[in-house]
Amino acid sequence: MSESSVGRVGARRLRVRGQVQGVGFRPYVFRLAGELGLTGWVRNDGEGVAIAIDGAGPAIARFIERLPAEAPPLARIAAVEVLAQADEGGYRDFRIVASGGGAQRSEVTPDAGICADCLEELFAPGNRRYRYAFINCTQCGPRYSILRGLPYDRPQTSMAAFAQCPDCLHEYTAPANRRFHAEPNACAHCGPQLAFHESDGRLLAGVDLVAEVLAHLVRGEIVAIKGAGGFHLACDARNAAAVARLRLRKQREEKPFAVMFAGTASLAGFAAADAAARRLLESPERPVVLLRKSAACDAALPGVAPGLAWLGAMLPSTPLHYLLFHEAAGRPAGSAWLATAQPLVLLMTSANPGGEPLVTGNDEALTRLRGIADAFVLHERDIVARCDDSVLRLISAESSPAASAIPVPAPASFPAPGAAPSSATAGDPPFQFIRRARGYTPQAIALACGGPAVLACGAYLKNSLCLLRGEQAFMSAHIGDLDNAATCVALEAGAAHLLDLLRVEPAVVAHDLHPDFHSSRFAAGFAAQRGLPCCAVQHHHAHIAAVMAEHRLSGELLGLALDGVGLGSDDGQWGGELLRVSARTFARLGHLRPLPLPGGDRAAREPWRMAAAALHALGRGDEIAGRFDRPAAALLGQLLDDGRHAPPSSSCGRLFDAAAGLAGVSSVASFEGQAAMRYEGLAEAHGAVPVLADGYRIGSDGVLDLLPLLARLADEPRTGFAAALFHVTLAAALADWIEFAAARSGLRRVALGGGCCLNRFLLSRLRAQLEQRGFAVFEAQQVPPNDGGLSLGQAWVARHRLLAGEI
């Protein structure tokens, strides 16, 4: 910004929007103003950060230029506005003043893993916070999980109960200190404390807590550990008996667990981590990242992720996690030891028994986790907002062109007023969400335009909420599957918390077309209580609309929705859909040839049934009884003959199950998508093969028929070859199918959505083929492509229908 644009001398008012509270932004402004010899003040308010600045015109110009470019690491600046109104000026110095009110437009900062500076202090024997489990500063620590309301000030957090000691208060009020206005600031004298409880809940006092926890883990016991956004269940990941015992107690047969390493150097021998993976693991968000296993991984970590090609790896996100590895390493001074491989590997899984919501409270943990955990580590800082670990998958440069990376403004950019930042930071490697939660929730997603506020209530599986406020979308943390009462209650509590925190009253409530989901019933009841309209959005329309919303796309485009099952507008069971989509409407241009679901929903849990359905569709039903060693196999052919309890579905997920079932992969699935995940791993291990040229047919009615491919797979004894053949042929078929629809519609933009879009072996090939043909291709990036991102699409459709007067 030029000197002439701000005047040569005089005071100015500035407004900074974005993720600028709880990140050390006010102290940063204080120091920058002092360096440039400017006077005035800075404060938090409902809209972000307000600044009054007075001094020489050139100095003010430099201040405005440098403000976004040198912002603190956790800040995400959406806009810096130079306001038109005059300021009285005449300030003697520059101050941080008390927070103001105003309309609520501020953003909420997610939790951040411990920073390098605090890590050094944590392991420095002479430091007053040596081995203090709640060390933090303006660069790191809890934010969203402890926040009760905005503006982000200590009285609005669960740290309000802890009065700072003189030393901490001095840091908090000293502008040059890294903890200047760090709201969770504390030390061992004035802050939260850890407590160790035995399996029966009895407090064990007078022990070295970290040493005691490590001893329990080394003995093969399971420990419930309270973290930032909830509890983990932890055990020694190398101990097969401990892992098996945790599976049994948690009733989690084969679903993969995540594991925690001391640092990226400790990954050697377990999983491959290139520079992009290491950057993501070490990022402040500290997500679980899926990494390709090494050949020795399963032997070294028995039972952690059986039968899968990927390992969910994470690094410590809290000081307590680091202290456990520090104890195991013999308490070395400094942090250099983290750059060498450490033998301790911890299994860390969400503490949510039986698929229920993540445990967050001390008393709740002692009650709900009794019988699962052998010991408990509690602390006194309340968790206000439940927030599970985020799970991500890297999009490699080989499998994804540069266009698929999450768009990130350059650090020195000067966005237009009202713009919102991306959910990734500058320099982050491109990735795809599998679960969006801690570290990313509730960062705003920028929308193309503003409009009425909308609350969207999500799907039945992988539920999450979305709230539209102006030109921003706010996603809740992952809530879970609505198949139990506790998760349904968590959905309702999550909606209340999100609305209260952002101070929004919605104008419309959106939900899935299926009326019997708890999310749909909650939406109807919520809307009725407030006299608001409800908007039902078809499942696959919402998947594609979510992609449109985050990429700020308008007009019409082609949408390819590939998932399990969603209720169609004809009351059928859809899941492999080619659509013509706008923000308000959609038309079904084609679908996968339906296969029957023998046994209804049971077919989704038993892939062998889908393989039997494929054989029946091929006229080979007489092979079913002899091919599958299952008690119901003899009767299944008869059930398929008369069509009873075998509704047809165009589901792509069930197509994957049929292919995997024909190969004998996961005949019975212990978790959703297990067969498809194993089949993808087999395909990647084998590598690409030539497309089966006659493996599919596209009818004039837009139906894509893959029965010829299934017929070939039914007679293929080489499992890896069959998996690769299925994937590459399906990718070619989908590309031809989209080309077919484009020729009829004239549309050359295509959005890809649905849970099957997590399959990178398939999607990388499909994207490459489409882009070679000149299509503009868009995928979910800031929300998961599965049902975890569905609420964004619901909200986007509902807003546009409301604006059009259709609801």
Short mmCIF file of C-alpha atoms in Angstrom, two decimals, residues 526-778:
data_model
loop_
_atom_site.label_atom_id
_atom_site.label_comp_id
_atom_site.label_asym_id
_atom_site.label_seq_id
_atom_site.Cartn_x
_atom_site.Cartn_y
_atom_site.Cartn_z
CA PHE A 526 -35.07 -27.80 16.07
CA ALA A 527 -36.75 -25.94 13.21
CA ALA A 528 -40.25 -26.45 14.62
CA GLN A 529 -39.24 -25.06 18.02
CA ARG A 530 -37.95 -21.88 16.40
CA GLY A 531 -40.50 -21.54 13.61
CA LEU A 532 -37.85 -22.06 10.92
CA PRO A 533 -38.18 -23.78 7.55
CA CYS A 534 -36.50 -27.15 6.96
CA CYS A 535 -34.77 -28.19 3.76
CA ALA A 536 -34.24 -31.86 2.86
CA VAL A 537 -31.27 -32.34 0.52
CA GLN A 538 -30.70 -35.50 -1.48
CA HIS A 539 -27.57 -37.31 -0.28
CA HIS A 540 -25.56 -37.29 -3.50
CA HIS A 541 -26.59 -33.78 -4.44
CA ALA A 542 -25.11 -32.74 -1.08
CA HIS A 543 -21.84 -34.58 -1.78
CA ILE A 544 -21.32 -32.64 -5.01
CA ALA A 545 -22.62 -29.36 -3.56
CA ALA A 546 -19.97 -29.62 -0.81
CA VAL A 547 -17.27 -29.65 -3.48
CA MET A 548 -18.92 -26.71 -5.24
CA ALA A 549 -19.13 -24.73 -2.01
CA GLU A 550 -15.48 -25.07 -1.02
CA HIS A 551 -14.22 -24.38 -4.55
CA ARG A 552 -16.63 -21.41 -4.89
CA LEU A 553 -18.17 -22.81 -8.06
CA SER A 554 -21.34 -21.41 -9.59
CA GLY A 555 -23.50 -22.48 -12.50
CA GLU A 556 -23.96 -26.10 -13.54
CA LEU A 557 -21.45 -28.92 -13.68
CA LEU A 558 -21.28 -32.70 -13.83
CA GLY A 559 -21.14 -34.48 -10.49
CA LEU A 560 -19.86 -38.02 -9.99
CA ALA A 561 -20.99 -39.29 -6.58
CA LEU A 562 -19.52 -42.62 -5.53
CA ASP A 563 -20.37 -43.95 -2.09
CA GLY A 564 -22.18 -46.62 -0.11
CA VAL A 565 -25.90 -45.98 -0.01
CA GLY A 566 -28.00 -42.83 0.12
CA LEU A 567 -31.72 -42.41 -0.32
CA GLY A 568 -32.55 -41.35 -3.86
CA SER A 569 -35.30 -38.99 -4.96
CA ASP A 570 -37.17 -42.05 -6.27
CA ASP A 571 -36.90 -43.72 -2.83
CA GLY A 572 -34.30 -46.09 -4.26
CA GLN A 573 -30.91 -46.93 -2.82
CA TRP A 574 -28.41 -44.86 -4.79
CA GLY A 575 -24.62 -44.79 -4.58
CA GLY A 576 -23.03 -44.63 -8.03
CA GLU A 577 -24.52 -41.50 -9.61
CA LEU A 578 -23.73 -39.25 -12.53
CA LEU A 579 -25.55 -35.98 -11.97
CA ARG A 580 -26.09 -32.59 -13.53
CA VAL A 581 -25.78 -30.27 -10.55
CA SER A 582 -26.30 -26.65 -9.56
CA ALA A 583 -26.34 -25.18 -6.08
CA ARG A 584 -30.15 -25.54 -5.97
CA THR A 585 -31.01 -28.49 -8.19
CA PHE A 586 -29.76 -31.71 -9.71
CA ALA A 587 -30.78 -34.16 -12.41
CA ARG A 588 -29.79 -37.82 -12.57
CA LEU A 589 -28.03 -38.39 -15.90
CA GLY A 590 -26.99 -41.95 -15.18
CA HIS A 591 -26.12 -44.51 -12.55
CA LEU A 592 -24.24 -47.74 -12.09
CA ARG A 593 -26.16 -50.84 -13.05
CA PRO A 594 -27.90 -51.86 -9.83
CA LEU A 595 -26.99 -55.03 -7.99
CA PRO A 596 -29.34 -56.59 -5.46
CA LEU A 597 -28.48 -56.33 -1.78
CA PRO A 598 -29.23 -59.82 -0.47
CA GLY A 599 -30.30 -59.39 3.11
CA GLY A 600 -30.60 -55.61 2.77
CA ASP A 601 -28.22 -53.73 5.06
CA ARG A 602 -26.52 -57.00 5.95
CA ALA A 603 -24.97 -57.05 2.47
CA ALA A 604 -22.89 -53.99 3.41
CA ARG A 605 -21.36 -55.92 6.31
CA GLU A 606 -20.80 -59.19 4.41
CA PRO A 607 -19.10 -58.63 1.05
CA TRP A 608 -19.50 -62.28 0.11
CA ARG A 609 -23.21 -61.56 -0.29
CA MET A 610 -22.43 -58.90 -2.89
CA ALA A 611 -20.16 -61.38 -4.68
CA ALA A 612 -23.06 -63.82 -4.69
CA ALA A 613 -25.33 -61.09 -6.08
CA ALA A 614 -22.83 -60.51 -8.90
CA LEU A 615 -22.72 -64.21 -9.74
CA HIS A 616 -26.52 -64.30 -9.78
CA ALA A 617 -26.66 -61.29 -12.11
CA LEU A 618 -24.21 -63.11 -14.42
CA GLY A 619 -26.51 -66.12 -14.58
CA ARG A 620 -24.14 -68.16 -12.41
CA GLY A 621 -26.28 -68.38 -9.31
CA ASP A 622 -25.79 -72.14 -9.16
CA GLU A 623 -22.16 -71.48 -8.12
CA ILE A 624 -23.06 -69.60 -4.95
CA ALA A 625 -23.57 -72.55 -2.59
CA GLY A 626 -20.29 -74.21 -3.55
CA ARG A 627 -18.18 -71.06 -3.75
CA PHE A 628 -18.86 -69.48 -0.37
CA ASP A 629 -18.35 -71.37 2.86
CA ARG A 630 -21.11 -69.53 4.67
CA PRO A 631 -24.18 -71.02 6.42
CA ALA A 632 -26.59 -68.88 4.39
CA ALA A 633 -24.96 -69.58 1.01
CA ALA A 634 -27.31 -72.40 0.06
CA LEU A 635 -30.38 -70.21 0.58
CA LEU A 636 -29.00 -67.01 -0.91
CA GLY A 637 -29.51 -68.09 -4.51
CA GLN A 638 -33.18 -68.72 -3.79
CA LEU A 639 -33.51 -65.37 -2.08
CA LEU A 640 -31.99 -63.68 -5.13
CA ASP A 641 -34.26 -65.63 -7.48
CA ASP A 642 -37.46 -64.37 -5.90
CA GLY A 643 -36.12 -60.91 -5.03
CA ARG A 644 -37.24 -61.00 -1.43
CA HIS A 645 -35.08 -58.99 0.98
CA ALA A 646 -32.76 -58.06 -1.89
CA PRO A 647 -33.47 -54.46 -2.90
CA PRO A 648 -31.51 -53.16 -5.92
CA SER A 649 -28.83 -50.53 -5.38
CA SER A 650 -26.57 -48.56 -7.69
CA SER A 651 -24.00 -48.26 -4.88
CA CYS A 652 -20.37 -48.00 -5.89
CA GLY A 653 -19.37 -49.15 -2.42
CA ARG A 654 -21.28 -52.38 -2.91
CA LEU A 655 -19.64 -52.80 -6.34
CA PHE A 656 -16.27 -52.72 -4.53
CA ASP A 657 -17.61 -55.29 -2.06
CA ALA A 658 -18.70 -57.55 -4.92
CA ALA A 659 -15.24 -57.40 -6.53
CA ALA A 660 -13.45 -57.96 -3.22
CA GLY A 661 -15.87 -60.73 -2.26
CA LEU A 662 -15.22 -62.58 -5.51
CA ALA A 663 -11.53 -62.55 -4.57
CA GLY A 664 -12.24 -63.77 -1.04
CA VAL A 665 -11.06 -60.48 0.48
CA SER A 666 -12.89 -59.66 3.75
CA SER A 667 -15.84 -61.96 3.17
CA VAL A 668 -17.24 -60.48 6.38
CA ALA A 669 -16.26 -56.88 7.18
CA SER A 670 -15.65 -55.86 10.76
CA PHE A 671 -15.84 -52.14 9.90
CA GLU A 672 -17.24 -50.00 7.12
CA GLY A 673 -15.17 -50.05 3.94
CA GLN A 674 -12.78 -52.77 5.13
CA ALA A 675 -13.05 -54.88 1.97
CA ALA A 676 -12.55 -51.87 -0.31
CA MET A 677 -9.54 -50.67 1.70
CA ARG A 678 -7.89 -54.08 1.51
CA TYR A 679 -8.66 -54.35 -2.20
CA GLU A 680 -7.07 -50.95 -2.83
CA GLY A 681 -3.97 -52.04 -0.92
CA LEU A 682 -3.70 -55.18 -3.05
CA ALA A 683 -4.02 -53.11 -6.22
CA GLU A 684 -1.29 -50.70 -5.14
CA ALA A 685 1.03 -53.52 -4.16
CA HIS A 686 0.54 -55.17 -7.54
CA GLY A 687 0.75 -52.04 -9.68
CA ALA A 688 -1.14 -50.99 -12.77
CA VAL A 689 -2.24 -53.47 -15.43
CA PRO A 690 -3.86 -52.92 -18.85
CA VAL A 691 -7.52 -51.92 -18.83
CA LEU A 692 -9.99 -54.68 -19.64
CA ALA A 693 -11.24 -53.12 -22.86
CA ASP A 694 -14.57 -54.96 -22.96
CA GLY A 695 -15.08 -54.80 -19.20
CA TYR A 696 -17.96 -52.31 -19.25
CA ARG A 697 -20.87 -50.97 -21.30
CA ILE A 698 -22.56 -47.56 -21.30
CA GLY A 699 -26.21 -47.72 -22.28
CA SER A 700 -28.12 -45.03 -24.12
CA ASP A 701 -30.04 -44.51 -20.88
CA GLY A 702 -26.82 -43.51 -19.11
CA VAL A 703 -26.45 -46.75 -17.13
CA LEU A 704 -22.85 -47.90 -16.64
CA ASP A 705 -22.75 -51.70 -16.62
CA LEU A 706 -19.64 -53.32 -15.13
CA LEU A 707 -20.90 -56.89 -15.14
CA PRO A 708 -18.38 -57.91 -17.84
CA LEU A 709 -15.58 -56.83 -15.49
CA LEU A 710 -17.08 -58.80 -12.61
CA ALA A 711 -17.38 -61.84 -14.87
CA ARG A 712 -13.65 -61.64 -15.59
CA LEU A 713 -12.84 -61.20 -11.90
CA ALA A 714 -14.96 -64.20 -10.95
CA ASP A 715 -12.53 -66.46 -12.80
CA GLU A 716 -9.26 -64.70 -11.90
CA PRO A 717 -7.20 -66.66 -9.33
CA ARG A 718 -4.52 -63.94 -8.90
CA THR A 719 -5.91 -61.69 -6.19
CA GLY A 720 -3.47 -58.81 -6.66
CA PHE A 721 -3.89 -58.82 -10.43
CA ALA A 722 -7.67 -58.90 -10.04
CA ALA A 723 -7.59 -55.93 -7.67
CA ALA A 724 -5.44 -53.88 -10.05
CA LEU A 725 -7.58 -54.87 -13.04
CA PHE A 726 -10.75 -53.80 -11.23
CA HIS A 727 -9.35 -50.39 -10.30
CA VAL A 728 -7.84 -49.43 -13.65
CA THR A 729 -10.88 -50.65 -15.60
CA LEU A 730 -13.28 -48.85 -13.28
CA ALA A 731 -11.28 -45.63 -13.71
CA ALA A 732 -11.44 -45.96 -17.52
CA ALA A 733 -15.15 -46.75 -17.38
CA LEU A 734 -15.91 -43.73 -15.21
CA ALA A 735 -13.90 -41.44 -17.50
CA ASP A 736 -15.77 -42.70 -20.57
CA TRP A 737 -19.07 -42.36 -18.70
CA ILE A 738 -18.34 -38.73 -17.86
CA GLU A 739 -17.32 -38.08 -21.47
CA PHE A 740 -20.63 -39.61 -22.56
CA ALA A 741 -22.56 -37.24 -20.26
CA ALA A 742 -20.46 -34.25 -21.31
CA ALA A 743 -21.23 -34.87 -24.98
CA ARG A 744 -24.94 -34.71 -24.17
CA SER A 745 -24.85 -31.83 -21.70
CA GLY A 746 -22.03 -29.67 -23.00
CA LEU A 747 -20.58 -29.44 -19.46
CA ARG A 748 -16.80 -29.76 -19.08
CA ARG A 749 -16.46 -29.27 -15.32
CA VAL A 750 -16.82 -32.28 -13.06
CA ALA A 751 -16.91 -32.57 -9.27
CA LEU A 752 -16.06 -35.86 -7.58
CA GLY A 753 -17.58 -36.74 -4.20
CA GLY A 754 -18.55 -39.60 -1.91
CA GLY A 755 -16.66 -42.02 0.30
CA CYS A 756 -15.19 -44.01 -2.61
CA CYS A 757 -13.26 -40.88 -3.55
CA LEU A 758 -10.91 -41.67 -0.66
CA ASN A 759 -9.49 -44.42 -2.90
CA ARG A 760 -6.41 -42.68 -4.30
CA PHE A 761 -5.42 -45.57 -6.57
CA LEU A 762 -8.73 -45.14 -8.38
CA LEU A 763 -9.11 -41.37 -8.16
CA SER A 764 -5.59 -40.48 -9.28
CA ARG A 765 -6.14 -42.45 -12.49
CA LEU A 766 -9.60 -41.06 -13.05
CA ARG A 767 -8.42 -37.49 -12.53
CA ALA A 768 -5.48 -37.94 -14.91
CA GLN A 769 -7.71 -39.32 -17.65
CA LEU A 770 -10.29 -36.56 -17.25
CA GLU A 771 -7.71 -33.80 -17.31
CA GLN A 772 -6.10 -35.30 -20.39
CA ARG A 773 -9.50 -34.96 -22.05
CA GLY A 774 -9.77 -31.32 -21.09
CA PHE A 775 -12.09 -31.53 -18.09
CA ALA A 776 -11.74 -29.23 -15.09
CA VAL A 777 -11.80 -31.61 -12.14
CA PHE A 778 -12.67 -30.70 -8.54
#
